[in-house]
Short mmCIF file of C-alpha atoms in Angstrom, two decimals:
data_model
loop_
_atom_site.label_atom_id
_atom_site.label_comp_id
_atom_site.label_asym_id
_atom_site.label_seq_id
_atom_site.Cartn_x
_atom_site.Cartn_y
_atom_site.Cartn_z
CA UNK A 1 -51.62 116.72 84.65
CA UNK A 2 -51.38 119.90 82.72
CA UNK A 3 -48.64 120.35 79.83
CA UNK A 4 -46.48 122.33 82.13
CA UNK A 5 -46.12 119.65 84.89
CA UNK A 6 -45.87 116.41 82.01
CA UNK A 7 -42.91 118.34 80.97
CA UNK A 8 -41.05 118.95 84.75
CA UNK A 9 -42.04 115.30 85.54
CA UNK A 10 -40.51 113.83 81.95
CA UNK A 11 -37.27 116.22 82.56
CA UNK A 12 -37.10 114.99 85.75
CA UNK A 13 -37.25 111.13 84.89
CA UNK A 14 -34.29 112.46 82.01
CA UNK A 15 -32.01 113.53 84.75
CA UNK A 16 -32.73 110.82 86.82
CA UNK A 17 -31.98 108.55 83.88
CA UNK A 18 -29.15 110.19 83.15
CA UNK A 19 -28.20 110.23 87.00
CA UNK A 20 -28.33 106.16 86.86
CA UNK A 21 -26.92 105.86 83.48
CA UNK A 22 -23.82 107.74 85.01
CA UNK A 23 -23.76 105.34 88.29
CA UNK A 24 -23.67 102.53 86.03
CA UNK A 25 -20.41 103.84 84.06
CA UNK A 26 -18.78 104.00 87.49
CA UNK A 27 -19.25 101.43 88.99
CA UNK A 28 -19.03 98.84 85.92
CA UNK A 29 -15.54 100.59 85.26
CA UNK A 30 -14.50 99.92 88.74
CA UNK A 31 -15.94 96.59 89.71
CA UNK A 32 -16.98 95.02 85.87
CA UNK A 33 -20.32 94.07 84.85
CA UNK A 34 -20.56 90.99 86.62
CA UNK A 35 -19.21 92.76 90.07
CA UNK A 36 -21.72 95.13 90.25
CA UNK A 37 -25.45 94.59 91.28
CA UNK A 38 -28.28 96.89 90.25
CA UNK A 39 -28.44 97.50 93.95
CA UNK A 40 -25.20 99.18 93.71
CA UNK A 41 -26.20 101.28 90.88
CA UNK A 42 -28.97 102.49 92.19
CA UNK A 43 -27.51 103.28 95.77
CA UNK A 44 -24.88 105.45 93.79
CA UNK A 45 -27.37 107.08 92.24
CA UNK A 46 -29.18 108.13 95.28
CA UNK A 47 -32.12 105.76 94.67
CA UNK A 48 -33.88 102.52 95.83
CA UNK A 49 -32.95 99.44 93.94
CA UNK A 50 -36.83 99.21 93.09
CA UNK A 51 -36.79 102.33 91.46
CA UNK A 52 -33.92 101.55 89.02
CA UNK A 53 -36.38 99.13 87.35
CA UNK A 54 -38.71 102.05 86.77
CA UNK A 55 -36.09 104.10 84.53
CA UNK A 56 -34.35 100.94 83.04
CA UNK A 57 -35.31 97.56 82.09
CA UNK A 58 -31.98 95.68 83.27
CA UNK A 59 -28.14 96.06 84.47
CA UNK A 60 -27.39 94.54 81.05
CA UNK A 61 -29.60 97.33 79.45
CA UNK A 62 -27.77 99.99 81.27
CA UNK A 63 -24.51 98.45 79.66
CA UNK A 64 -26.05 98.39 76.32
CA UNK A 65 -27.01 101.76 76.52
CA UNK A 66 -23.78 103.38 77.03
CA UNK A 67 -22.32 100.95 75.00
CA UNK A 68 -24.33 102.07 72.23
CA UNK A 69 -23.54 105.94 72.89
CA UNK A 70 -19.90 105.57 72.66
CA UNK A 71 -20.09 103.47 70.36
CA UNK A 72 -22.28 105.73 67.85
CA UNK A 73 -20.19 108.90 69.50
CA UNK A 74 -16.38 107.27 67.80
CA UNK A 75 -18.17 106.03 64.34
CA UNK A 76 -19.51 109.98 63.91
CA UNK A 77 -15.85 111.30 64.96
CA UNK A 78 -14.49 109.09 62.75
CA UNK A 79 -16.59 109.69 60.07
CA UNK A 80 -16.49 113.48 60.30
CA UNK A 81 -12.44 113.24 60.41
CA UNK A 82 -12.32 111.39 57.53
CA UNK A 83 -13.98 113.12 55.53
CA UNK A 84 -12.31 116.64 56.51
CA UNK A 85 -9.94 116.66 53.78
CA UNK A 86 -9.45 114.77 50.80
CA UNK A 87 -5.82 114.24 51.67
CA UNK A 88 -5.32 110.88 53.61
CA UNK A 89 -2.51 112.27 55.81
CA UNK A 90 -4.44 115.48 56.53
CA UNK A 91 -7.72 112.73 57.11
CA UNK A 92 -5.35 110.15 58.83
CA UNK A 93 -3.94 112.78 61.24
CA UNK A 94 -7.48 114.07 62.27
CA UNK A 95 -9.25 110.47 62.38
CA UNK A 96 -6.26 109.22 65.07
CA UNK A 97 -6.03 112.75 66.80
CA UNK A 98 -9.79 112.80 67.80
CA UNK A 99 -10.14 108.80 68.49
CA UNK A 100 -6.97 109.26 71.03
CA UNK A 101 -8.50 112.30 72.65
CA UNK A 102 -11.77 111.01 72.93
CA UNK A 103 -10.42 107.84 74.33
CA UNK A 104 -8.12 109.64 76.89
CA UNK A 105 -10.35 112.15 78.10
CA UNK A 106 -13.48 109.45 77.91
CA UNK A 107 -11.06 106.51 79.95
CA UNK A 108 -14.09 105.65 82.29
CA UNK A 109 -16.53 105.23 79.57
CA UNK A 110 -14.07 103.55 77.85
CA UNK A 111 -13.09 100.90 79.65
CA UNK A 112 -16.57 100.07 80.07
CA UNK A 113 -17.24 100.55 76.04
CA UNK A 114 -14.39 98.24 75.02
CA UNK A 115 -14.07 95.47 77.70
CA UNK A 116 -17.57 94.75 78.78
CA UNK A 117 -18.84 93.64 75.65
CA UNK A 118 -19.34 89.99 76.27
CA UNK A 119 -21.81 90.98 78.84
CA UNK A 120 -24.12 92.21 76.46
CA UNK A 121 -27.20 89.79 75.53
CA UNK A 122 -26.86 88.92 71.39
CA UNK A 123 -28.52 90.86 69.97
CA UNK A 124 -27.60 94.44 71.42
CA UNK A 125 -23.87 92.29 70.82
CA UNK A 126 -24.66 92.11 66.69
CA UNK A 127 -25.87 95.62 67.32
CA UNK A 128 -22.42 97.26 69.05
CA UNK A 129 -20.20 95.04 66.55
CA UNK A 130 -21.86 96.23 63.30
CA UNK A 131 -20.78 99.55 64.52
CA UNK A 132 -17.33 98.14 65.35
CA UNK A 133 -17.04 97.06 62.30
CA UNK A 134 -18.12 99.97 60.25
CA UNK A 135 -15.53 101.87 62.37
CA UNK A 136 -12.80 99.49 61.41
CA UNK A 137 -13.81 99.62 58.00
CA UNK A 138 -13.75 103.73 57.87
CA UNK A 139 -10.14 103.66 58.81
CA UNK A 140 -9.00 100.75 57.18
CA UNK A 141 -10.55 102.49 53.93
CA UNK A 142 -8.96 105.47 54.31
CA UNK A 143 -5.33 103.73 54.52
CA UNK A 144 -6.18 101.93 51.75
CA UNK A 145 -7.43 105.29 50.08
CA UNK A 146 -3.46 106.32 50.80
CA UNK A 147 -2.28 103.34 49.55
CA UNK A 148 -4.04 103.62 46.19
CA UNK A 149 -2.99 107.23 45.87
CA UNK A 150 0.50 106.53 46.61
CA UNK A 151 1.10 108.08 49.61
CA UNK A 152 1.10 105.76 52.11
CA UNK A 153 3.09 102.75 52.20
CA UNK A 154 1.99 99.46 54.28
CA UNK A 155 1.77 96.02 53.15
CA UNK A 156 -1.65 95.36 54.89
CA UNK A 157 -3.96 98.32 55.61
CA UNK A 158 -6.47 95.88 57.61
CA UNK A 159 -3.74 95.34 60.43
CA UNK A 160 -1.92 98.97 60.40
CA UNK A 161 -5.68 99.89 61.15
CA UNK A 162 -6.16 97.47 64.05
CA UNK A 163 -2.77 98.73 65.24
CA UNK A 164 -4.41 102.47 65.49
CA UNK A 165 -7.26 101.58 67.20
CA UNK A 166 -5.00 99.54 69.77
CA UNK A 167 -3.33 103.10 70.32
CA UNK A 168 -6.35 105.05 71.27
CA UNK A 169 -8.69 102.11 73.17
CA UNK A 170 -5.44 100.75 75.14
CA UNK A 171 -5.72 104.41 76.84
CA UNK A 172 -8.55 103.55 78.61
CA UNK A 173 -6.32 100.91 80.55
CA UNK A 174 -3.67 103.16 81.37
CA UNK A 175 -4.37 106.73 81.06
CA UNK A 176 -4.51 108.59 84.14
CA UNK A 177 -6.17 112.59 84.60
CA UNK A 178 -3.59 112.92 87.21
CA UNK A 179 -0.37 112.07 84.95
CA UNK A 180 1.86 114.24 83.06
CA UNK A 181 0.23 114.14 79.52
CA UNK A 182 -2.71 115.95 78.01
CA UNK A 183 -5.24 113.71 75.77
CA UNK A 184 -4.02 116.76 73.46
CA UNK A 185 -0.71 116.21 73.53
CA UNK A 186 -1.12 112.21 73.27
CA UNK A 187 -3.21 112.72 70.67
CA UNK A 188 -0.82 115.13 68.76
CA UNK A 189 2.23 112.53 68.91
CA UNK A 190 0.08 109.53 68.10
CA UNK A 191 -1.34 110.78 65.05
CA UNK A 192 2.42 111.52 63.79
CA UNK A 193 3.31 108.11 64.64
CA UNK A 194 -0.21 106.93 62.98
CA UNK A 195 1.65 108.96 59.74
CA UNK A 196 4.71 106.35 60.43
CA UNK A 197 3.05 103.60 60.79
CA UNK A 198 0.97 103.97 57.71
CA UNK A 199 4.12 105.20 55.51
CA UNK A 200 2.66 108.34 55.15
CA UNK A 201 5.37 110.52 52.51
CA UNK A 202 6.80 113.54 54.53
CA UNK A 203 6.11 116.40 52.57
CA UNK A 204 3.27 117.22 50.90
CA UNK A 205 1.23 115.21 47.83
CA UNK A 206 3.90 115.25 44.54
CA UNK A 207 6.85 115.35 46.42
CA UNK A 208 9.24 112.23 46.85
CA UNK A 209 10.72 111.01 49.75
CA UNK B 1 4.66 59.48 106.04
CA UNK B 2 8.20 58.06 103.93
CA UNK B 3 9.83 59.72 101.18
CA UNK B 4 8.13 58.28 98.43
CA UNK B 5 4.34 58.83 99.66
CA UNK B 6 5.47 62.62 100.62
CA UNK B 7 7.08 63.47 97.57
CA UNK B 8 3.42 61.85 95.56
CA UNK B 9 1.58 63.96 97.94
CA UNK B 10 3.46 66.94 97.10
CA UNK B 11 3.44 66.62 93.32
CA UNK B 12 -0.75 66.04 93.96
CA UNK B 13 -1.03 69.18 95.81
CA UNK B 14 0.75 70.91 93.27
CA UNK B 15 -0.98 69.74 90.49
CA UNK B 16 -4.34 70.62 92.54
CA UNK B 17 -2.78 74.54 93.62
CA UNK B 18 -2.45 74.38 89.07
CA UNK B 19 -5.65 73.67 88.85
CA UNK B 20 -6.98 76.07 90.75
CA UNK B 21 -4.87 78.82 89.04
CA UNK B 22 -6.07 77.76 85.38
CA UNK B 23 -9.80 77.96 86.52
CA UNK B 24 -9.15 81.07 88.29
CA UNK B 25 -7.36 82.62 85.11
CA UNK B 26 -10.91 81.47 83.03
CA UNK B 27 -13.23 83.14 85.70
CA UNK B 28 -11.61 86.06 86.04
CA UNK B 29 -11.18 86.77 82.42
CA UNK B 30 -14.29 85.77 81.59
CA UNK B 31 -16.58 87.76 84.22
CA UNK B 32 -13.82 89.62 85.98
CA UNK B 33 -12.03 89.80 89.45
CA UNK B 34 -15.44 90.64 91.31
CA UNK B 35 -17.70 88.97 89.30
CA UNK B 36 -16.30 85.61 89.90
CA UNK B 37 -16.45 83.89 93.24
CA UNK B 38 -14.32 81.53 95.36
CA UNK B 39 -16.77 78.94 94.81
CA UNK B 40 -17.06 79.07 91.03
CA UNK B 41 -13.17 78.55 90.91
CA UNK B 42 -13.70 75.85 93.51
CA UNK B 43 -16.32 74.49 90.96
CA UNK B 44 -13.86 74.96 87.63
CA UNK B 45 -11.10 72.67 89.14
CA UNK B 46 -13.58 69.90 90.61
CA UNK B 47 -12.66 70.96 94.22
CA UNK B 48 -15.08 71.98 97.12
CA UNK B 49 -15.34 75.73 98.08
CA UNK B 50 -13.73 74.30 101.35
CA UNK B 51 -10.91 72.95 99.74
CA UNK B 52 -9.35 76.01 97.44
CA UNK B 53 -8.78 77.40 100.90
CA UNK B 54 -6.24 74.38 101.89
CA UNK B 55 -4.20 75.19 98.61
CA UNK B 56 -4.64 79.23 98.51
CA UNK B 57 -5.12 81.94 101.03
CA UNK B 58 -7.97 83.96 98.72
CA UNK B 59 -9.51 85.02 95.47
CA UNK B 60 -6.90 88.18 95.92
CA UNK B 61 -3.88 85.17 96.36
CA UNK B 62 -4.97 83.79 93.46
CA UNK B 63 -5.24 86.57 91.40
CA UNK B 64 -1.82 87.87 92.76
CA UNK B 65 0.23 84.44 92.02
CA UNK B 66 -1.02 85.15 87.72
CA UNK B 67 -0.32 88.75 87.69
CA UNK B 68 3.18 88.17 89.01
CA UNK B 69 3.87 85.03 87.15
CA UNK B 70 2.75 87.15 84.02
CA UNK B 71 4.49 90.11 84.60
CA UNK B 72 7.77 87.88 85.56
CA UNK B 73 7.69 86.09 82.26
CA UNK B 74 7.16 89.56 80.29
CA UNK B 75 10.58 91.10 82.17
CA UNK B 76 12.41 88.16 81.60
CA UNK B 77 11.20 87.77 78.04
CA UNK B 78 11.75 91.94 77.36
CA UNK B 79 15.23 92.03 79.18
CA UNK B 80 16.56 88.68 76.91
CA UNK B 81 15.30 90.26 74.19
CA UNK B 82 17.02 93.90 74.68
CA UNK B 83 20.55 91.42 75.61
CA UNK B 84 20.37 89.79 72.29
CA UNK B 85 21.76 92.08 70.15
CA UNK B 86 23.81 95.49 70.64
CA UNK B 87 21.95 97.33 67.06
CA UNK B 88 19.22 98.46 68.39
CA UNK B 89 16.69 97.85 65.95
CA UNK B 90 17.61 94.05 65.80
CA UNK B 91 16.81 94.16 69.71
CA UNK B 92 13.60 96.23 69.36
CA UNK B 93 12.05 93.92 66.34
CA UNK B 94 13.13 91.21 68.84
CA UNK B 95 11.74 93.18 72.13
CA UNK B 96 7.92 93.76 70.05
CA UNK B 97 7.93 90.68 68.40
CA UNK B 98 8.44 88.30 71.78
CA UNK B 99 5.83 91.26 73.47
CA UNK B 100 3.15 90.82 70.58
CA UNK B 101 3.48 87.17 70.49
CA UNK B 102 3.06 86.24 74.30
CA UNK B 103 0.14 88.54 74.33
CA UNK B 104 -1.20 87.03 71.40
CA UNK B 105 -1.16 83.28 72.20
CA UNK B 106 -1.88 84.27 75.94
CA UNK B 107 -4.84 86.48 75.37
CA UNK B 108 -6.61 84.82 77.82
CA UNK B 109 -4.27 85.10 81.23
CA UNK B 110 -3.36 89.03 79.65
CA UNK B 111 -6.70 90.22 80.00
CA UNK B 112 -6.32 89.10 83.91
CA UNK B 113 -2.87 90.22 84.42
CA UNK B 114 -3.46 93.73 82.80
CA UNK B 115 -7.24 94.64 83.56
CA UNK B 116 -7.52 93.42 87.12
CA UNK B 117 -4.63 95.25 88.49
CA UNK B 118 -6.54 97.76 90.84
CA UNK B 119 -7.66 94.65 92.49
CA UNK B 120 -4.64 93.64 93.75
CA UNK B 121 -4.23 94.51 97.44
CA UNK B 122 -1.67 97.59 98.49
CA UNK B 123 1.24 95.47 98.86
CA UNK B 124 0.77 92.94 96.07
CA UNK B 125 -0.24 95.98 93.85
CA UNK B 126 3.28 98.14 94.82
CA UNK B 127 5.05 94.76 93.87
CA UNK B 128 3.34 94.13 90.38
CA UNK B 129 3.79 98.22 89.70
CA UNK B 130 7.40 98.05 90.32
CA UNK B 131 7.85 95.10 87.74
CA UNK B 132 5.89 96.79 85.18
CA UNK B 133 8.04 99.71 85.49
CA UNK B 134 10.91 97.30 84.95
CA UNK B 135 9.84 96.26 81.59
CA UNK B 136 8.62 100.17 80.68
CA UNK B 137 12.12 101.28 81.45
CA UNK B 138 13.91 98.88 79.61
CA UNK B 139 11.93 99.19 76.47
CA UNK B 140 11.85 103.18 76.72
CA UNK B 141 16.08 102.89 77.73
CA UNK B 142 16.54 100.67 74.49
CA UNK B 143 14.80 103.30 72.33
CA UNK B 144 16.79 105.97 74.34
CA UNK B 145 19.94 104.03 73.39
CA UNK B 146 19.15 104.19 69.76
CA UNK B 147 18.31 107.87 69.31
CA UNK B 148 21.62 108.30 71.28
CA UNK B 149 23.33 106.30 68.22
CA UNK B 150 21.45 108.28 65.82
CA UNK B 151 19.75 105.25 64.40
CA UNK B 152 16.41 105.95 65.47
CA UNK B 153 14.98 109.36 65.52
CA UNK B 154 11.48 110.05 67.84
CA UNK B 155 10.92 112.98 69.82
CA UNK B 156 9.82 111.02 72.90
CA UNK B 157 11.46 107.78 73.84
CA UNK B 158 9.13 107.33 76.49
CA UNK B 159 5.38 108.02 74.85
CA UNK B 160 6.67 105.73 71.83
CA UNK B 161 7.77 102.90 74.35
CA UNK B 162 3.80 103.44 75.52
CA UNK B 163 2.37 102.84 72.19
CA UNK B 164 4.52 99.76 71.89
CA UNK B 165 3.44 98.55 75.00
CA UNK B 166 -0.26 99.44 73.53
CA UNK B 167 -0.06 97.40 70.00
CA UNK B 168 0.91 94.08 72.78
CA UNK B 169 -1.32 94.50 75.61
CA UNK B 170 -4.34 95.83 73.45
CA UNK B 171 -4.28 92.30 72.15
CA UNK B 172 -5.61 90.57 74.99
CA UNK B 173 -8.71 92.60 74.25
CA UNK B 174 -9.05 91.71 70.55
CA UNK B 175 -7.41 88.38 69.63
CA UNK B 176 -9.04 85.78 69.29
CA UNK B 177 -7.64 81.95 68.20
CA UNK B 178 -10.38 81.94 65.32
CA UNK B 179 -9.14 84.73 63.64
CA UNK B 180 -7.31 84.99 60.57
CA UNK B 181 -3.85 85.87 62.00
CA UNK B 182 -1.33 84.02 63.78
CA UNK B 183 0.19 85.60 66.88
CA UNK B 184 3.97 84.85 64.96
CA UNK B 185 2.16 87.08 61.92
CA UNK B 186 1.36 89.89 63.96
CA UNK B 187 4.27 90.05 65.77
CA UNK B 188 6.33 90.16 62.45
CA UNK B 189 4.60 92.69 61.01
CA UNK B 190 4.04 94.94 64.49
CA UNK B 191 8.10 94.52 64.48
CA UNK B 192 8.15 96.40 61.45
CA UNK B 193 5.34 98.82 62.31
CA UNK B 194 7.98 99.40 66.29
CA UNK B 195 10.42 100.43 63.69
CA UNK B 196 8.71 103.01 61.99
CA UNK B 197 7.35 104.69 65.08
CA UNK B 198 10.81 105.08 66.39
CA UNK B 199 12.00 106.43 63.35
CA UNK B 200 14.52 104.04 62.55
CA UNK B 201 16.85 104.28 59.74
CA UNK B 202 16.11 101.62 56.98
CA UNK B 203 19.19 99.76 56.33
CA UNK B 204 22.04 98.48 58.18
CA UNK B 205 23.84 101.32 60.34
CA UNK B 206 26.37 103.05 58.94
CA UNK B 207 23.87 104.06 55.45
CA UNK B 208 22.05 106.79 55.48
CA UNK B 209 18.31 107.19 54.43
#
């Protein structure tokens, strides 16, 4: 095989790949984990259910898979948000803003990211929760980074957190493309009541309430 | 058959139609709606696969009888809780509090009644819809009511009666018995967290901020 034809082969095993990893968001969002068969998978795909196993080891590896890229897409986003601006309400506004969007726009994936994750064999679980956790811990350190500054106000940074996160994942459960809000404009009302629920001052840093 | 013999026969057969209900509400929260199978529920409650069918029609009966028991005990527990008070906030701590709490201590039978919905047949589904539009309108009405008293002030009644309904139902994803927090310590402090994403004044009406 000669360099040209290695390289239309491997991008044609990406697409396929990509082709099954996409059939496998679908139909685990519609039918759960356990409800869906490789066979189905692969049919939606366009492909035997023998071939599946030449592209990916297992349904459960499918799962981890795009477990693993949404989960390592939100940690990044939250990441970059928080550290866009060294004011925690400027942070805070961004961090919620682009979780809710992503979550909205993203409800397919989602659902599958969030409520699948008992189907995953130990260790790709210890895997997905270390990045859980390191997302928790991003914005529960940035309320507390309000706190500490004085310009947010909540008794318990830990659980206003897990109440932000509620916000954005819940969306996968009930948002709809065809209904009457924009992930925009979700996200753009969330992240103000993210600013209430926090205690965030109005006004800018060194002004009282 | 006398009295006495049909009226133990009854009570068996209802304690046997239980049964099958709480093993149903296990399977399907464990490995969802189409991952579980008549015969595992059969298997849960000690009964042959043959049998569930003398006590229930299907897996879709079964899975209809929770959602509407669930979603019955939610309206009930939303609409006492808007009656018990005419100041608004009182009755929305109240409303969040009874919301977070039920979905708290009933994580298990939420997950089913709020993530299995699309399995519901047409009919059953237009019936569980309609009751869960019952409890969004009487949340988003008791907000309505107290922006209309100018004691709470948010911009949309509605989106912030969604994010309520978020911070409860989200719950069913993430709480676990093991944890740290008690479902009457979330609630309390998710009843304060209600109150800031509304807007409300602090302090009795009649004071100003």
């Amino acid at each position: 095989m000669d360099a040209l034809t290695d390289t239309a082969e491997l991008s044609r095993a990406d697409a396929t790949r990509a082709r099954l990893l996409e059939a496998a968001v679908t139909a685990f969002a519609e039918r759960g984990f356990h409800g869906t068969t490789t066979r189905d998978i692969a049919a939606a795909a366009g492909l035997s259910p023998a071939a599946l196993y030449v592209h990916h080891k297992s349904k459960e590896e499918l799962l981890y898979l795009i477990s693993r890229s949404g989960h390592d897409h939100v940690l990044r986003l939250v990441q970059d948000a928080v550290a866009s601006s060294d004011d925690p309400a400027t942070a805070l506004r961004r961090v919620v803003h682009d979780f809710v969007v992503v979550h909205a726009r993203d409800h397919t994936s989602t659902r599958v990211v969030n409520y699948e994750l008992t189907a995953l064999n130990p260790e790709h679980f210890a895997e997905i929760r270390d990045i859980r956790h390191r997302i928790e811990q991003a914005i529960r350190q940035l309320i507390e980074a309000g706190v500490a500054a004085g310009v947010f106000d909540t008794p318990d940074p830990r659980m206003a957190g897990a109440a932000l996160m509620s916000l954005g994942v819940d969306l996968g459960r009930w948002y709809r493309d065809e209904g009457g809000w924009s992930p925009e404009h979700i996200a753009d009302q969330y992240a103000e009541m993210a600013l209430r629920i926090v205690g965030a001052r109005s006004g800018p840093p060194g002004t009282t309430r």
